[in-house]
Protein backbone atom coordinates (compact mmCIF):
# COMPACT_ATOMS: atom_id res chain seq x y z
CA MET A 1 -5.38 -13.09 -0.82
CA PHE A 2 -8.23 -14.78 -2.68
CA GLN A 3 -8.49 -18.34 -4.04
CA ILE A 4 -9.82 -19.40 -7.45
CA ALA A 5 -12.60 -22.00 -6.98
CA ARG A 6 -13.15 -23.31 -10.51
CA LEU A 7 -13.13 -22.56 -14.20
CA ASP A 8 -16.39 -21.01 -15.41
CA HIS A 9 -15.80 -20.65 -19.16
CA PHE A 10 -13.19 -20.10 -21.80
CA VAL A 11 -13.35 -18.99 -25.43
CA ILE A 12 -12.49 -20.79 -28.65
CA PRO A 13 -12.06 -18.57 -31.74
CA CYS A 14 -13.69 -20.40 -34.68
CA SER A 15 -13.47 -20.26 -38.45
CA ASP A 16 -17.08 -21.55 -38.57
CA ILE A 17 -19.00 -21.51 -35.29
CA GLU A 18 -21.76 -23.86 -36.49
CA THR A 19 -19.22 -26.48 -37.62
CA ILE A 20 -17.36 -26.33 -34.31
CA CYS A 21 -20.59 -26.42 -32.31
CA GLU A 22 -21.87 -29.45 -34.22
CA PHE A 23 -18.57 -31.28 -33.69
CA TYR A 24 -18.55 -30.86 -29.89
CA VAL A 25 -22.25 -31.69 -29.56
CA ARG A 26 -21.91 -34.82 -31.73
CA VAL A 27 -18.51 -36.06 -30.58
CA LEU A 28 -18.36 -34.98 -26.92
CA ASN A 29 -22.08 -34.81 -26.10
CA MET A 30 -21.89 -31.15 -25.06
CA ARG A 31 -24.98 -28.96 -24.82
CA ARG A 32 -25.59 -26.21 -27.38
CA ILE A 33 -26.28 -22.97 -25.51
CA GLU A 34 -27.62 -19.87 -27.25
CA PHE A 35 -27.21 -16.59 -25.38
CA GLY A 36 -26.87 -12.84 -25.87
CA ASN A 37 -27.38 -11.59 -29.40
CA GLY A 38 -27.33 -14.97 -31.15
CA ARG A 39 -24.05 -16.11 -29.58
CA LEU A 40 -23.28 -19.80 -29.07
CA ALA A 41 -21.55 -21.76 -26.33
CA LEU A 42 -20.99 -25.40 -25.47
CA GLY A 43 -22.10 -26.56 -22.03
CA PHE A 44 -20.74 -29.46 -20.00
CA GLY A 45 -21.06 -29.99 -16.26
CA GLN A 46 -21.00 -26.54 -14.63
CA GLN A 47 -18.73 -25.05 -17.30
CA LYS A 48 -19.03 -23.75 -20.81
CA ILE A 49 -16.94 -22.90 -23.84
CA ASN A 50 -17.95 -19.69 -25.60
CA LEU A 51 -17.57 -19.79 -29.38
CA GLN A 52 -16.50 -16.61 -31.17
CA PRO A 53 -15.69 -15.87 -34.79
CA ALA A 54 -11.92 -15.80 -35.25
CA GLY A 55 -10.66 -12.22 -35.39
CA TRP A 56 -13.90 -10.96 -33.84
CA ASP A 57 -13.78 -7.20 -33.43
CA GLU A 58 -14.55 -7.16 -29.71
CA ALA A 59 -12.54 -5.19 -27.15
CA ARG A 60 -12.48 -8.05 -24.64
CA ARG A 61 -10.74 -10.84 -26.49
CA ALA A 62 -7.31 -12.42 -26.73
CA VAL A 63 -4.70 -10.45 -28.65
CA ASN A 64 -4.11 -13.32 -31.11
CA HIS A 65 -7.73 -14.29 -31.71
CA ILE A 66 -7.34 -16.91 -34.44
CA GLU A 67 -8.76 -20.37 -35.00
CA GLY A 68 -6.71 -23.45 -34.15
CA THR A 69 -4.91 -21.89 -31.17
CA ALA A 70 -6.71 -23.71 -28.33
CA ASP A 71 -5.16 -26.63 -26.45
CA PHE A 72 -7.11 -27.98 -23.49
CA CYS A 73 -7.92 -31.07 -21.45
CA LEU A 74 -11.40 -32.32 -20.54
CA ILE A 75 -11.96 -34.89 -17.79
CA THR A 76 -14.36 -37.83 -18.14
CA GLU A 77 -15.16 -40.80 -15.93
CA THR A 78 -15.51 -43.00 -19.03
CA PRO A 79 -12.59 -45.42 -19.55
CA ILE A 80 -10.19 -44.11 -22.21
CA ALA A 81 -10.59 -47.29 -24.30
CA ASP A 82 -14.33 -46.53 -24.57
CA VAL A 83 -13.59 -42.87 -25.41
CA MET A 84 -11.24 -43.98 -28.19
CA GLU A 85 -13.83 -46.41 -29.57
CA HIS A 86 -16.44 -43.62 -29.61
CA LEU A 87 -14.04 -41.19 -31.32
CA ARG A 88 -13.28 -43.74 -34.04
CA ALA A 89 -17.01 -44.41 -34.52
CA CYS A 90 -17.48 -40.65 -34.99
CA GLY A 91 -14.73 -40.58 -37.63
CA VAL A 92 -12.33 -38.60 -35.44
CA ALA A 93 -8.63 -39.31 -36.00
CA ILE A 94 -6.72 -40.01 -32.80
CA GLU A 95 -3.35 -38.25 -32.68
CA GLU A 96 -2.02 -39.93 -29.56
CA GLY A 97 -3.23 -42.25 -26.87
CA PRO A 98 -3.80 -43.87 -24.68
CA THR A 99 -0.98 -42.23 -22.76
CA THR A 100 -0.30 -41.19 -19.17
CA ARG A 101 0.09 -37.49 -18.43
CA SER A 102 0.20 -35.25 -15.39
CA GLY A 103 -3.21 -33.79 -14.52
CA ALA A 104 -4.10 -31.06 -12.04
CA ILE A 105 -4.52 -33.53 -9.15
CA GLY A 106 -2.41 -36.48 -10.27
CA PRO A 107 -1.73 -38.87 -13.16
CA ILE A 108 -4.33 -39.01 -15.95
CA ASN A 109 -4.97 -41.40 -18.83
CA SER A 110 -5.34 -39.36 -22.02
CA VAL A 111 -6.24 -39.45 -25.68
CA TYR A 112 -5.55 -36.55 -28.07
CA PHE A 113 -7.39 -35.45 -31.21
CA ARG A 114 -8.17 -32.26 -33.11
CA ASP A 115 -11.42 -30.46 -33.80
CA PRO A 116 -12.27 -29.16 -37.31
CA ASP A 117 -10.22 -25.96 -36.72
CA GLY A 118 -7.15 -27.91 -35.55
CA ASN A 119 -7.50 -27.15 -31.83
CA LEU A 120 -5.81 -29.85 -29.75
CA VAL A 121 -8.33 -31.60 -27.49
CA GLU A 122 -7.23 -33.97 -24.74
CA VAL A 123 -9.85 -36.17 -23.08
CA SER A 124 -8.63 -37.83 -19.89
CA ASN A 125 -9.63 -39.64 -16.76
CA TYR A 126 -8.08 -40.23 -13.36
CA GLY A 127 -7.36 -43.84 -12.52
């Protein structure tokens, strides 16, 4: 039996890739990565998020490839109060937080908001 070591990348279907890319670069300080035939991704740490046009006619994609269907948690070492202050300064509406949730390795402090396509983004820290 094998073990999974880490997440490498995941995909977000987008209504407008440039708008989504700008949001994550501006709000979450991610890196814009251009690859392949003009494709875009968002880099952070040793991971990335590939951005694809919603409904993209590609054989290797999710069955329901529509915008606004992602829901994920990103970990930061920044205190959640500082994250919330930054989000407000960027004009991002906070849906919930701060709140305590269950993370992969224990309790996390979280704040929730949505990107321009309505994807639910949770930013959290441990302790």
